XYZ file of C-alpha atoms in Angstrom:
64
model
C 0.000 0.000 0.000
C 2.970 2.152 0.391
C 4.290 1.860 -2.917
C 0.693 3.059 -4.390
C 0.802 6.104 -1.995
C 4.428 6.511 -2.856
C 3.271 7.109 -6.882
C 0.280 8.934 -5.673
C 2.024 11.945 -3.632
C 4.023 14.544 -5.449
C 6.464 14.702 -3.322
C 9.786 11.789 -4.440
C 12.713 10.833 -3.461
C 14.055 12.567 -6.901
C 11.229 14.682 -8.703
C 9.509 13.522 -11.722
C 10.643 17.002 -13.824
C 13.891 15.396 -13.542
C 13.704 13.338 -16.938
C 14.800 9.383 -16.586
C 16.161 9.460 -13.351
C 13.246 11.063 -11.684
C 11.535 8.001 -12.808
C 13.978 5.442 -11.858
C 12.641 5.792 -8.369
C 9.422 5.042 -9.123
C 10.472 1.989 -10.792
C 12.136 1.013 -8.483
C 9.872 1.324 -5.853
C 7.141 -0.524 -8.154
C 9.292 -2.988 -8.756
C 10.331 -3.812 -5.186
C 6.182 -3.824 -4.111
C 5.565 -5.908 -7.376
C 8.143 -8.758 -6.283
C 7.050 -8.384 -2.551
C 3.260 -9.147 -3.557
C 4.374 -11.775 -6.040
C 6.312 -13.284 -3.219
C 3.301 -12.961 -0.701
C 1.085 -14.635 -3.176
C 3.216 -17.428 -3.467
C 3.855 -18.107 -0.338
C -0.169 -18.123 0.351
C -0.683 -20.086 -2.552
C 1.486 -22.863 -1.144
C 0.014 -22.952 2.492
C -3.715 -23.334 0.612
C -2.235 -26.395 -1.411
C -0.653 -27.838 1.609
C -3.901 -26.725 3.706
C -6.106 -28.412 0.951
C -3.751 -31.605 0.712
C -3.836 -32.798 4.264
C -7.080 -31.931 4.154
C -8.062 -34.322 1.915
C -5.940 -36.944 3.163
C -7.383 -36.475 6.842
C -10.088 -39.642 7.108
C -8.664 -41.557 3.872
C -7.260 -45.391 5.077
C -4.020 -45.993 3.883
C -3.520 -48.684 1.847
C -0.435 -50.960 2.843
């Protein structure tokens, strides 16, 4: 949520009028929240699967 608000306010690290670089910081930033909620999505997607696999296998006999 930071990031967004980061983009949002006028006031940067290194202003916008500044051509290229005054970007780069934006970029960066965006890029930084965009692996960190890539990441987070990940990780939740994994704790569902495992959630959803001993959940299934709660009840089941075991053959053997």
């Amino acid at each position: 949520m930071l990031g967004v608000v980061y983009l949002v306010v006028p006031l940067d690290a290194i202003p916008d009028l500044v051509p290229v670089v005054g970007w780069l910081d934006d970029l960066g930033v965006m890029s930084l929240v965009s692996y960190y909620l890539l990441r987070s999505v990940r990780r939740y997607e994994e704790a569902e699967a495992a959630r959803l696999s001993a959940h299934d296998t709660e009840g089941v006999p075991q053959d053997g």
